[in-house]
Amino acid sequence: MAANTVKSTEGIHCIANSNPCIKTLENDVLSVLKSSKRIIVLAGAGMSVSCGIPDFRSADGLYNTLDLEELGLNCPEDLFDMESFIENPSSFYKFAKRLYPGNVQPSLTHKFLALLQKKNKLLRVYTQNIDGLEVEAGVTSKKVVYAHGSLAVAQCLKCNLKFDAKHIATEVNEGKVPTCVSASRTVKKKGSLKRKGSQQKSNTMEDSNKRGEKNVSDLGTGTLSPKSKRLKRRAATRHNGTRDDLTSERSDDVEDEVGVDPKNYPNNNICGGLIKPGVTFFGEKLEDRVGKALEADREKVDALLVIGTSLSVSPMSKVLRYLPPSIPRILINRNEVVLPKMCADEIDSDDEEDTRDGYIFDASLLGNCDDVVKGIMCALAWKIEEGLESTTLAEPCGSDTGLTEVVGRNYFFPGALVVSLEEDEYEEEIVHCDGCRKKIATNVVMKCTQCFDFDLCYECFPKVSKKHYRGRHKFKSEKI
């Protein structure tokens, strides 16, 4: 789509807050919000821009404003790359300290999600954000699925201990790279757990050292041995928990409690491993909970809100084609969204055909997320203060919704951009095989047609597909 143009098949409906304009908004959007009881929200970075957190791809977004020299990065994408994090974790922590829990307050849009929950209209929030502001705003943690992980939790890459981010808050806010200070431990071997320094020290580790192999402590230096790579992969497995259910959680492979005082042990014997935030870095596979939650919610959802995201990162860009095409879809974003061709072409499910002709969303509310949400709430006469403390609107809106123009299915609010993303601006998809857990190097993958994100490489397909749901699920080849 060319710049400064708006795609429309129905022409201009109205301008400003005229009665026809409000009536159109009522028919296309407000009626859906009034009648729906099980809304799924796909949330993106645009929700948090008003909180002082930049989005990724806009002119003043993260990718265009990041000081690469200051952070020691070659390109913006390195900030969320696992290998780059291992080599230079200070880059990530210098940037991320402003996002950590307690340093940022929720926006009006975050509070709007909590209001949907209070009105018993919210089924689930699938957020691509890592700031945890949905829960801060009042959405219960059980209704939030972190597609890309959360800063609210962290994990030691050496001993695999998982814990609440508050344990590293001091170091992060001081710009330091946090390391694990719990009592030193080793990983289980064949059912036994041995502490370093004990008389039961494993001969396996000694033999490994004699052969010149590096042990897991190398994770703190950036040098990875085969063993430490295996541990790193296990440690990098995403966990979509929240502060409540992951506080002081520990891996099954370790003992002791989080926050153990190292002074209680001889020779100050502490772990010292590098701590990785609980976020999903580029190239990592989504945690199983994302797919399982979508598979369960698919049968319940009655409306979809896409807020503050261009849906340019897979596999979340495929959610639209996975959910039933019959449900209403509403977009709240600064600009229109164009799905990758593969997602747009295959948006029909096995059971239903998408009757939309030439469009994806039933209504696109274009503008700053907070301005759009404020307009919706004014039109619905909803008030944020209903049961939510200290979350009132900044000022009364009266009958002014902020809506300036309606063109086709596009509704324009303050901050709207009339330039759509081109298909080639979308992130290249990285797919991991759910059989061997390796990155699929070919451009074709065998995908389960009934699961949201279950993929197999050609090598694993013959055997694993027969075990997957006892062979009852169908697979199809798909280009990536």
XYZ file of C-alpha atoms in Angstrom:
480
model
C 0.000 0.000 0.000
C 1.387 3.394 -0.910
C 2.093 6.007 1.727
C -0.633 8.557 2.595
C -3.378 6.358 1.182
C -6.064 4.364 2.910
C -7.470 1.196 1.433
C -11.233 1.418 1.279
C -13.970 -0.448 -0.512
C -16.874 1.510 0.922
C -15.766 5.154 0.813
C -15.921 7.786 3.522
C -18.684 7.167 6.036
C -18.404 10.246 8.157
C -16.148 12.809 9.763
C -15.566 13.658 13.447
C -18.183 12.846 16.092
C -21.222 13.090 13.835
C -24.176 10.841 14.552
C -23.554 8.586 11.514
C -19.956 8.198 12.632
C -20.906 7.100 16.158
C -23.623 4.840 14.770
C -21.072 3.114 12.539
C -18.736 2.656 15.520
C -21.649 1.218 17.474
C -22.507 -1.304 14.771
C -18.953 -2.435 14.009
C -17.193 -2.270 17.381
C -19.240 -1.344 20.417
C -21.861 -4.017 19.822
C -19.122 -6.658 19.770
C -17.687 -5.474 23.089
C -21.146 -5.355 24.647
C -22.201 -8.839 23.584
C -18.940 -10.794 23.814
C -18.161 -12.815 26.940
C -14.952 -14.634 25.991
C -12.621 -12.150 24.304
C -9.044 -13.056 23.414
C -6.598 -10.150 23.305
C -3.333 -10.273 21.340
C -1.208 -7.542 22.893
C 1.955 -5.936 21.562
C 4.483 -3.196 22.239
C 2.123 -0.396 21.192
C 0.234 -0.834 24.457
C 3.266 0.256 26.484
C 4.484 3.210 24.406
C 2.652 5.706 26.608
C 4.428 4.147 29.613
C 7.772 5.259 28.191
C 8.637 1.895 26.625
C 9.336 2.210 22.884
C 7.869 -0.143 20.338
C 10.165 -1.887 17.884
C 9.593 -0.765 14.322
C 8.128 2.758 14.267
C 10.237 5.783 13.296
C 10.927 6.543 16.965
C 10.899 2.880 18.011
C 13.608 0.776 19.586
C 15.261 -0.419 16.379
C 15.729 3.144 15.105
C 16.769 4.806 18.362
C 18.929 2.208 20.127
C 22.482 3.411 20.848
C 24.361 0.411 19.507
C 27.785 1.791 20.410
C 26.842 2.434 24.013
C 25.429 -1.061 24.410
C 28.196 -2.760 22.439
C 25.872 -4.268 19.836
C 26.355 -4.884 16.134
C 22.658 -4.541 15.319
C 19.428 -3.936 17.300
C 18.355 -7.578 16.959
C 21.424 -8.649 18.975
C 19.748 -7.213 22.056
C 17.393 -10.220 22.132
C 19.769 -12.828 20.728
C 20.749 -15.705 23.044
C 24.332 -16.034 21.844
C 24.861 -12.280 22.149
C 23.439 -12.386 25.666
C 25.843 -15.122 26.726
C 28.802 -13.207 25.295
C 27.795 -9.783 26.609
C 24.874 -9.870 29.087
C 25.535 -6.293 30.215
C 24.019 -4.984 26.950
C 20.637 -6.482 27.738
C 20.612 -5.483 31.391
C 21.616 -1.878 30.616
C 18.609 -1.598 28.347
C 16.116 -3.692 30.306
C 16.567 -2.134 33.753
C 13.953 0.517 32.991
C 11.422 -2.200 32.148
C 11.781 -4.221 35.337
C 8.792 -4.583 37.674
C 8.236 -1.492 39.783
C 9.986 0.876 37.374
C 7.044 1.330 34.969
C 3.335 1.980 35.531
C 0.503 0.498 33.425
C -1.169 2.526 30.687
C -4.862 3.184 30.199
C -4.948 0.329 27.695
C -3.569 -2.117 30.264
C -6.274 -0.987 32.678
C -8.875 -1.448 29.963
C -7.967 -5.154 29.874
C -8.504 -5.346 33.626
C -11.898 -3.705 33.125
C -12.831 -6.326 30.525
C -11.947 -8.943 33.118
C -14.056 -7.244 35.770
C -16.997 -7.220 33.389
C -16.503 -10.969 32.796
C -15.650 -10.456 29.142
C -11.982 -11.502 29.071
C -11.003 -15.052 28.183
C -7.228 -14.582 27.864
C -4.491 -12.082 27.085
C -1.673 -13.351 24.898
C 0.978 -10.701 25.248
C 4.180 -10.371 23.272
C 5.427 -7.851 25.848
C 7.870 -8.779 28.599
C 7.092 -5.908 30.999
C 4.314 -7.668 32.940
C 2.131 -4.546 32.982
C -1.048 -6.503 32.286
C -0.808 -8.099 35.731
C 0.281 -4.788 37.283
C -2.930 -3.258 35.906
C -5.085 -5.873 37.619
C -5.469 -8.739 35.137
C -5.150 -11.994 37.029
C -2.003 -13.929 36.210
C -4.065 -16.969 35.189
C -5.512 -15.004 32.286
C -2.161 -13.790 30.946
C 0.047 -15.895 28.675
C 3.502 -14.429 28.020
C 4.289 -15.418 24.448
C 7.836 -14.065 24.735
C 8.402 -14.624 28.430
C 8.443 -12.109 31.260
C 10.974 -10.049 33.180
C 9.093 -10.968 36.355
C 11.049 -14.221 36.570
C 14.666 -15.266 36.039
C 16.813 -18.381 35.916
C 20.418 -19.256 36.622
C 22.084 -20.750 33.552
C 24.474 -22.774 35.714
C 22.278 -24.455 38.330
C 18.889 -23.913 36.591
C 17.369 -22.296 39.689
C 14.242 -20.236 38.863
C 13.068 -17.373 41.033
C 11.216 -14.071 41.255
C 12.953 -11.111 39.615
C 12.863 -9.175 42.883
C 15.909 -11.204 43.945
C 18.001 -9.455 41.286
C 16.279 -6.050 41.343
C 19.115 -4.287 43.168
C 21.803 -5.424 40.733
C 19.653 -4.705 37.683
C 18.733 -1.195 38.821
C 22.402 -0.484 39.466
C 23.254 -1.555 35.920
C 25.106 -4.684 37.022
C 24.942 -8.172 35.539
C 23.302 -10.369 38.199
C 24.850 -13.693 39.142
C 23.446 -16.509 41.235
C 24.286 -16.236 44.953
C 22.561 -19.396 46.135
C 24.535 -22.292 47.591
C 26.648 -24.064 44.991
C 25.120 -27.236 43.633
C 25.592 -29.752 40.851
C 23.114 -31.387 38.531
C 21.560 -34.769 39.230
C 23.288 -37.790 37.726
C 21.301 -41.036 37.607
C 19.109 -40.169 40.551
C 21.845 -38.829 42.838
C 22.478 -35.230 43.830
C 25.967 -34.327 45.072
C 27.132 -30.989 46.428
C 30.426 -29.590 45.227
C 33.215 -30.002 47.741
C 31.652 -33.051 49.368
C 33.399 -36.382 49.722
C 30.850 -37.778 47.236
C 32.135 -35.619 44.392
C 31.269 -37.151 41.046
C 34.002 -39.052 39.256
C 32.226 -38.192 36.039
C 33.135 -34.517 36.421
C 36.711 -35.372 37.350
C 37.045 -37.627 34.316
C 35.565 -34.914 32.140
C 38.072 -32.378 33.431
C 40.949 -34.798 32.787
C 39.834 -35.012 29.170
C 39.954 -31.235 28.940
C 36.189 -30.634 28.794
C 34.848 -27.468 30.371
C 32.112 -27.769 32.950
C 28.940 -25.711 33.397
C 30.810 -22.861 35.072
C 31.937 -21.835 31.595
C 28.481 -20.278 31.088
C 29.658 -17.367 33.130
C 32.545 -16.680 30.792
C 30.861 -17.031 27.421
C 32.661 -20.274 26.449
C 30.288 -23.188 25.975
C 31.266 -26.820 26.276
C 29.004 -29.565 24.872
C 27.689 -30.259 28.357
C 27.038 -26.578 29.108
C 25.275 -26.173 25.774
C 22.868 -28.914 26.778
C 22.286 -27.195 30.092
C 21.851 -23.870 28.347
C 19.158 -25.272 26.096
C 17.338 -26.697 29.063
C 17.708 -23.474 30.994
C 16.452 -21.469 28.042
C 13.177 -23.379 27.895
C 10.522 -20.798 28.396
C 8.301 -20.735 31.453
C 5.157 -18.634 31.187
C 4.536 -18.274 34.894
C 4.008 -15.128 36.909
C 5.495 -13.707 40.052
C 2.999 -15.537 42.214
C 3.554 -19.021 40.841
C 7.277 -18.780 40.142
C 8.499 -17.058 43.271
C 11.284 -19.164 44.762
C 10.597 -21.937 42.273
C 13.485 -24.302 41.674
C 14.304 -26.842 39.031
C 13.773 -30.532 39.720
C 17.522 -30.957 39.219
C 18.658 -28.766 42.110
C 18.250 -28.455 45.840
C 18.370 -25.618 48.443
C 16.168 -22.520 48.639
C 16.405 -19.241 46.771
C 18.239 -16.518 48.620
C 20.439 -18.767 50.712
C 23.060 -16.706 52.513
C 26.437 -17.776 51.076
C 28.104 -16.881 54.366
C 26.560 -19.968 55.880
C 28.773 -22.173 53.712
C 32.495 -22.823 54.027
C 34.776 -20.714 51.816
C 31.815 -18.627 50.636
C 30.888 -21.498 48.302
C 28.249 -19.899 46.039
C 26.982 -20.759 42.559
C 28.050 -17.604 40.685
C 26.278 -18.579 37.433
C 24.965 -16.053 34.945
C 21.298 -15.210 35.476
C 19.087 -15.081 32.394
C 15.837 -13.094 32.518
C 12.714 -15.130 31.866
C 12.240 -13.723 28.372
C 12.240 -15.522 25.052
C 15.196 -14.613 22.866
C 15.143 -14.723 19.078
C 15.236 -18.247 17.710
C 13.900 -19.882 20.873
C 10.752 -21.943 20.606
C 7.608 -20.804 22.360
C 6.887 -22.588 25.592
C 4.347 -25.377 25.297
C 1.867 -23.441 27.430
C 1.274 -20.909 24.635
C 0.097 -23.558 22.192
C -1.850 -25.520 24.785
C -3.702 -22.426 25.983
C -4.618 -21.457 22.408
C -5.795 -24.972 21.657
C -8.113 -24.834 24.682
C -9.287 -21.261 24.057
C -10.003 -21.968 20.399
C -13.198 -23.729 21.365
C -14.369 -20.930 23.676
C -13.419 -17.582 22.103
C -16.206 -15.365 20.743
C -14.208 -12.250 19.734
C -10.610 -11.198 19.071
C -8.933 -7.885 19.900
C -5.483 -7.226 18.444
C -3.937 -4.295 20.312
C -0.650 -2.509 19.671
C 1.016 -5.081 17.421
C 1.763 -5.452 13.725
C 1.747 -9.259 14.113
C 5.077 -9.353 12.322
C 6.743 -12.012 14.481
C 5.926 -15.676 14.025
C 4.329 -17.785 15.350
C 2.034 -15.207 16.973
C 1.354 -13.852 13.497
C -0.444 -17.150 12.825
C -2.978 -16.840 15.635
C -5.561 -15.245 13.352
C -5.582 -18.214 10.996
C -5.713 -20.653 13.932
C -8.762 -19.191 15.694
C -12.234 -19.685 14.177
C -12.708 -17.269 11.240
C -16.340 -16.699 12.220
C -15.483 -14.643 15.327
C -15.329 -10.829 15.053
C -11.802 -9.379 14.727
C -11.006 -5.840 15.838
C -7.638 -4.117 15.463
C -6.419 -1.294 17.717
C -3.097 -0.041 16.399
C -1.441 3.070 14.950
C -1.396 1.616 11.442
C -3.090 -1.104 9.456
C -1.770 -4.636 9.632
C -0.865 -6.748 6.617
C -0.285 -10.395 7.420
C 2.443 -12.418 5.726
C 1.023 -13.976 2.558
C 1.121 -17.482 4.001
C -0.983 -16.469 7.011
C -3.426 -14.446 4.935
C -3.888 -17.204 2.331
C -4.500 -19.952 4.892
C -6.745 -18.140 7.321
C -9.570 -20.673 6.888
C -9.810 -23.470 9.450
C -10.585 -27.091 8.658
C -14.210 -26.604 9.662
C -15.013 -23.050 8.552
C -14.397 -20.814 5.599
C -13.561 -17.158 6.124
C -16.247 -15.146 4.361
C -14.271 -11.898 4.521
C -13.437 -10.751 1.020
C -10.315 -8.602 0.711
C -9.983 -7.678 4.378
C -8.737 -9.249 7.605
C -10.277 -7.193 10.421
C -13.947 -6.310 10.718
C -12.879 -2.949 12.104
C -9.474 -1.270 12.375
C -9.301 1.448 15.016
C -6.158 3.350 14.064
C -4.434 5.665 16.525
C -2.534 5.702 19.793
C -3.803 2.788 21.855
C -4.731 4.930 24.836
C -6.625 7.422 22.648
C -8.575 4.652 20.957
C -9.384 2.965 24.263
C -10.463 6.259 25.776
C -12.807 6.806 22.830
C -14.289 3.332 23.202
C -14.837 3.809 26.908
C -16.490 7.187 26.351
C -18.823 5.725 23.738
C -19.694 2.828 26.053
C -19.863 5.048 29.136
C -17.463 2.662 30.859
C -15.362 3.970 33.698
C -11.984 2.571 34.635
C -12.496 3.358 38.307
C -15.062 0.563 38.565
C -13.364 -1.677 41.095
C -9.864 -0.606 40.039
C -8.090 1.690 42.456
C -6.172 4.748 41.218
C -6.934 4.093 37.574
C -9.355 6.879 36.683
C -9.279 8.604 33.318
C -6.974 11.612 33.205
C -9.925 13.829 32.306
C -13.659 13.427 31.608
C -14.375 12.857 27.919
C -18.071 13.628 27.850
C -19.480 12.688 24.467
C -16.204 13.254 22.593
C -14.801 9.893 21.519
C -11.790 11.426 19.766
C -12.873 9.748 16.532
C -11.944 11.986 13.603
C -12.904 10.043 10.500
C -14.199 6.734 9.238
C -13.068 5.355 5.875
C -14.346 1.924 4.955
C -13.589 -0.268 7.951
C -10.867 2.076 9.227
C -11.611 4.362 12.173
C -9.143 7.197 12.729
C -8.161 8.508 16.156
C -5.283 10.785 17.276
C -1.907 9.279 16.366
C -3.161 7.244 13.394
C -0.685 6.410 10.635
C -1.993 5.736 7.130
C 0.979 3.658 6.012
C 0.768 -0.139 6.168
C 3.632 -2.562 6.559
C 4.725 -4.347 3.409
C 4.949 -8.113 3.514
C 8.747 -8.082 3.189
C 9.044 -6.117 6.429
C 8.044 -9.134 8.497
C 10.511 -11.141 10.517
C 11.875 -14.327 8.968
C 10.394 -17.285 10.778
C 12.681 -19.585 12.732
C 11.100 -22.999 13.267
C 12.245 -25.688 15.694
C 11.348 -29.340 15.358
C 9.253 -30.606 18.268
C 10.839 -34.020 17.829
C 14.594 -33.419 17.896
C 14.258 -29.808 19.248
C 16.672 -28.591 16.573
C 16.221 -25.652 14.234
C 14.721 -26.791 10.933
C 17.251 -25.860 8.271
C 15.106 -26.638 5.214
C 12.433 -24.282 3.901
C 9.679 -26.873 4.322
C 8.228 -28.090 7.625
C 5.634 -30.731 8.512
C 2.995 -28.912 10.557
C 0.201 -30.368 12.655
C -3.095 -28.993 11.344
C -4.856 -29.278 14.711
C -2.207 -27.926 17.088
C -1.197 -24.284 17.127
C 2.559 -24.711 16.979
C 3.661 -28.313 16.564
C 6.231 -28.744 13.787
C 8.415 -31.632 12.655
C 11.409 -31.904 10.369
C 11.396 -34.526 7.619
C 13.735 -36.768 9.615
C 11.482 -36.890 12.690
C 8.122 -36.869 10.909
C 7.727 -40.620 10.119
C 8.231 -41.701 13.725
C 7.068 -38.770 15.866
C 3.859 -38.100 13.902
C 2.631 -41.592 14.811
C 3.143 -40.891 18.525
C 1.658 -37.382 18.444
C -1.890 -37.857 19.776
C -1.468 -41.533 18.802
C -1.419 -40.603 15.148
C -4.903 -39.046 15.167
C -3.697 -35.566 14.166
C -3.098 -34.743 10.521
C 0.027 -33.059 9.184
C 0.702 -31.024 6.079
C 3.881 -29.677 4.517
C 4.317 -25.921 4.707
C 6.907 -23.538 3.328
C 8.677 -21.251 5.788
